[in-house]
Amino acid sequence: MGLQGKVAIVTGGATGIGRAIARRLAGDGAAVAVLDINLERAEEAVAELEESGARALGVQCDVTNYTNAKEAVAAVARTLGAPDILINNAGVDKQQFFLETDEKLWDWMISVNYKGFLVVSHVTLPYMVEKKGGVIVNMGSDAGRVGNAREVVYSGTKAAVMASTKALALEFARYGIRVNAVSPG
C-alpha cells in the first residue's frame, strides 16, 4: 500500500483483529498508535511493532471517556504526528439471550461499541480537517446488517456504527476525508 509518512491510530489495537491491523499498517510503512484500555498489552503490541522496524506508540485509552480519548489522541499527535488514519476497532460483545441481559450489560456494550466510536472520531477528526484529508475505518458487523440471535444489543450498536459511518462520510467528504465501515468475519 505504501503508507510511509502516515500516522495511524488503532483503538483496541493490543489484541485480536486490532493487533493484526496494527501489524499490517506498520508493515505498510505507517507509524502506528495502539490505543487500548490495557496499557500493558498496548505496550506489548508496540514492542512487537518496533521489533519489525516500525515507529509505534502505546497509549492507554478508554474510548468511552471523552477527556481520556482526547488526551490520548493529543499524545499521538505530539509524539508521532497528527493522525491520517483512524481504525475504530475497540468493541465488546457478550452473547446471551435478550431476556437474560440487563441494563448494565446494555450500557456497557452501547458505551464501548457506539459511544466509543463517536468519541474517538470526534476527537480525531479535527486533525484530519486541518490536514484536509484522512481515512476512518469503523468496525461494523453482519450482526448490524441482519441481526443475530443472542446479540440483540450488539447488533443494534453495530447497526448504529454502520449508519453513522454513512452520515460521517457524507459530512466529511468536503474535507477529503473518507469514512468507511467493514464487517470482518
Short mmCIF file of C-alpha atoms in Angstrom, two decimals:
data_model
loop_
_atom_site.label_atom_id
_atom_site.label_comp_id
_atom_site.label_asym_id
_atom_site.label_seq_id
_atom_site.Cartn_x
_atom_site.Cartn_y
_atom_site.Cartn_z
CA MET A 1 0.00 0.00 0.00
CA GLY A 2 2.76 2.46 0.82
CA LEU A 3 1.82 4.35 3.97
CA GLN A 4 5.22 5.92 4.63
CA GLY A 5 4.83 9.22 6.44
CA LYS A 6 1.29 8.41 7.58
CA VAL A 7 0.19 8.17 11.21
CA ALA A 8 -2.45 5.60 12.12
CA ILE A 9 -4.46 5.11 15.30
CA VAL A 10 -5.94 1.71 16.09
CA THR A 11 -8.36 1.54 19.02
CA GLY A 12 -8.47 -1.81 20.74
CA GLY A 13 -5.18 -2.37 18.97
CA ALA A 14 -3.46 -4.53 21.58
CA THR A 15 -5.12 -7.84 20.73
CA GLY A 16 -7.07 -9.76 18.10
CA ILE A 17 -8.19 -8.00 14.95
CA GLY A 18 -6.86 -4.66 16.19
CA ARG A 19 -3.36 -6.05 16.68
CA ALA A 20 -3.42 -7.64 13.23
CA ILE A 21 -4.49 -4.31 11.73
CA ALA A 22 -1.70 -2.51 13.60
CA ARG A 23 0.82 -5.05 12.21
CA ARG A 24 -0.45 -4.54 8.68
CA LEU A 25 -0.40 -0.75 8.89
CA ALA A 26 3.14 -0.84 10.29
CA GLY A 27 4.20 -3.30 7.61
CA ASP A 28 2.90 -0.88 5.00
CA GLY A 29 5.05 1.89 6.48
CA ALA A 30 2.70 3.81 8.80
CA ALA A 31 3.65 4.96 12.27
CA VAL A 32 1.07 3.23 14.48
CA ALA A 33 -0.50 4.30 17.75
CA VAL A 34 -2.02 1.38 19.64
CA LEU A 35 -4.81 2.73 21.84
CA ASP A 36 -6.16 0.24 24.33
CA ILE A 37 -7.77 0.26 27.73
CA ASN A 38 -4.97 -2.08 28.86
CA LEU A 39 -1.68 -0.16 28.65
CA GLU A 40 0.46 -3.23 29.37
CA ARG A 41 -1.00 -5.10 26.39
CA ALA A 42 -0.69 -1.97 24.22
CA GLU A 43 2.99 -1.72 25.09
CA GLU A 44 3.49 -5.41 24.25
CA ALA A 45 1.95 -4.79 20.83
CA VAL A 46 4.16 -1.73 20.35
CA ALA A 47 7.29 -3.71 21.25
CA GLU A 48 6.37 -6.21 18.52
CA LEU A 49 5.86 -3.40 16.01
CA GLU A 50 9.13 -1.72 16.94
CA GLU A 51 11.00 -5.02 16.58
CA SER A 52 9.86 -5.06 12.96
CA GLY A 53 11.28 -1.55 12.48
CA ALA A 54 8.08 0.46 12.80
CA ARG A 55 7.55 3.68 14.70
CA ALA A 56 4.88 2.96 17.27
CA LEU A 57 3.31 4.27 20.44
CA GLY A 58 1.12 2.62 23.05
CA VAL A 59 -1.42 4.80 24.82
CA GLN A 60 -3.93 3.86 27.50
CA CYS A 61 -7.33 4.91 26.23
CA ASP A 62 -10.84 4.31 27.50
CA VAL A 63 -12.82 5.04 24.34
CA THR A 64 -15.92 5.75 26.43
CA ASN A 65 -14.22 8.63 28.27
CA TYR A 66 -14.13 11.79 26.16
CA THR A 67 -11.38 13.53 28.15
CA ASN A 68 -9.17 10.44 28.21
CA ALA A 69 -9.64 9.84 24.48
CA LYS A 70 -8.90 13.47 23.64
CA GLU A 71 -5.70 13.33 25.71
CA ALA A 72 -4.70 10.02 24.09
CA VAL A 73 -5.11 11.37 20.55
CA ALA A 74 -3.24 14.56 21.52
CA ALA A 75 -0.38 12.38 22.83
CA VAL A 76 -0.30 10.59 19.47
CA ALA A 77 -0.18 13.91 17.61
CA ARG A 78 2.66 15.18 19.84
CA THR A 79 4.72 12.00 19.55
CA LEU A 80 4.07 10.55 16.08
CA GLY A 81 2.33 13.43 14.31
CA ALA A 82 -1.26 14.33 13.53
CA PRO A 83 -3.28 11.25 12.61
CA ASP A 84 -4.03 10.43 8.99
CA ILE A 85 -5.80 7.13 9.65
CA LEU A 86 -8.21 6.09 12.39
CA ILE A 87 -9.31 2.50 12.83
CA ASN A 88 -12.25 2.39 15.25
CA ASN A 89 -11.78 -1.22 16.28
CA ALA A 90 -12.47 -1.25 20.03
CA GLY A 91 -15.58 -3.28 20.73
CA VAL A 92 -17.19 -5.73 23.11
CA ASP A 93 -19.79 -8.45 22.91
CA LYS A 94 -21.41 -10.95 25.23
CA GLN A 95 -23.73 -13.44 23.64
CA GLN A 96 -26.83 -14.00 25.73
CA PHE A 97 -30.50 -14.40 25.11
CA PHE A 98 -32.08 -10.95 25.38
CA LEU A 99 -34.20 -11.76 28.45
CA GLU A 100 -31.03 -12.88 30.25
CA THR A 101 -29.39 -9.49 29.73
CA ASP A 102 -29.73 -6.42 31.90
CA GLU A 103 -29.36 -2.68 31.67
CA LYS A 104 -25.76 -2.79 32.95
CA LEU A 105 -24.77 -5.04 30.04
CA TRP A 106 -26.66 -2.84 27.56
CA ASP A 107 -24.93 0.30 28.84
CA TRP A 108 -21.50 -1.35 28.60
CA MET A 109 -21.97 -2.52 25.01
CA ILE A 110 -23.58 0.72 23.84
CA SER A 111 -20.87 2.76 25.54
CA VAL A 112 -17.89 0.85 24.12
CA ASN A 113 -19.25 -0.07 20.69
CA TYR A 114 -21.19 3.04 19.74
CA LYS A 115 -20.22 5.87 22.06
CA GLY A 116 -16.55 4.86 21.79
CA PHE A 117 -16.69 5.15 18.01
CA LEU A 118 -18.34 8.59 18.35
CA VAL A 119 -15.86 9.81 20.97
CA VAL A 120 -12.66 8.79 19.19
CA SER A 121 -13.96 10.01 15.82
CA HIS A 122 -14.93 13.35 17.38
CA VAL A 123 -11.51 13.95 18.94
CA THR A 124 -9.57 12.74 15.86
CA LEU A 125 -11.49 14.46 13.07
CA PRO A 126 -10.24 18.00 13.85
CA TYR A 127 -6.68 16.86 13.00
CA MET A 128 -7.89 15.44 9.68
CA VAL A 129 -9.98 18.51 8.89
CA GLU A 130 -6.90 20.67 9.46
CA LYS A 131 -4.87 18.43 7.12
CA LYS A 132 -7.74 18.38 4.62
CA GLY A 133 -7.58 14.61 4.37
CA GLY A 134 -7.70 11.33 6.20
CA VAL A 135 -9.27 7.93 6.43
CA ILE A 136 -11.52 6.47 9.10
CA VAL A 137 -12.41 2.78 9.07
CA ASN A 138 -15.04 1.60 11.54
CA MET A 139 -15.67 -1.98 12.54
CA GLY A 140 -19.19 -2.94 11.64
CA SER A 141 -20.62 -6.42 11.68
CA ASP A 142 -23.02 -8.57 9.74
CA ALA A 143 -24.91 -8.61 13.05
CA GLY A 144 -25.62 -4.92 12.45
CA ARG A 145 -26.91 -5.62 8.99
CA VAL A 146 -29.03 -8.72 9.55
CA GLY A 147 -29.19 -9.17 13.35
CA ASN A 148 -28.13 -12.19 15.37
CA ALA A 149 -29.97 -14.18 17.98
CA ARG A 150 -28.27 -13.80 21.36
CA GLU A 151 -26.76 -10.50 20.19
CA VAL A 152 -29.69 -8.09 20.27
CA VAL A 153 -27.81 -5.15 21.80
CA TYR A 154 -24.54 -5.87 19.96
CA SER A 155 -26.46 -5.98 16.67
CA GLY A 156 -28.02 -2.62 17.48
CA THR A 157 -24.68 -1.00 18.30
CA LYS A 158 -23.13 -2.22 15.07
CA ALA A 159 -26.13 -1.04 13.05
CA ALA A 160 -25.69 2.37 14.68
CA VAL A 161 -21.98 2.44 13.80
CA MET A 162 -22.73 1.49 10.19
CA ALA A 163 -25.47 4.12 9.79
CA SER A 164 -23.35 6.81 11.43
CA THR A 165 -20.42 5.86 9.20
CA LYS A 166 -22.53 6.74 6.16
CA ALA A 167 -23.51 10.07 7.71
CA LEU A 168 -19.90 10.91 8.62
CA ALA A 169 -18.77 10.01 5.09
CA LEU A 170 -21.27 12.47 3.66
CA GLU A 171 -20.41 15.20 6.14
CA PHE A 172 -16.61 14.98 5.89
CA ALA A 173 -16.14 14.26 2.17
CA ARG A 174 -15.78 18.02 1.65
CA TYR A 175 -12.53 17.84 3.66
CA GLY A 176 -11.12 14.94 1.66
CA ILE A 177 -11.80 12.51 4.50
CA ARG A 178 -13.04 9.02 3.63
CA VAL A 179 -15.14 7.18 6.18
CA ASN A 180 -15.99 3.51 5.69
CA ALA A 181 -17.14 0.54 7.72
CA VAL A 182 -16.02 -3.05 7.30
CA SER A 183 -17.61 -6.19 8.66
CA PRO A 184 -14.92 -8.77 9.40
CA GLY A 185 -15.94 -12.35 9.54
#
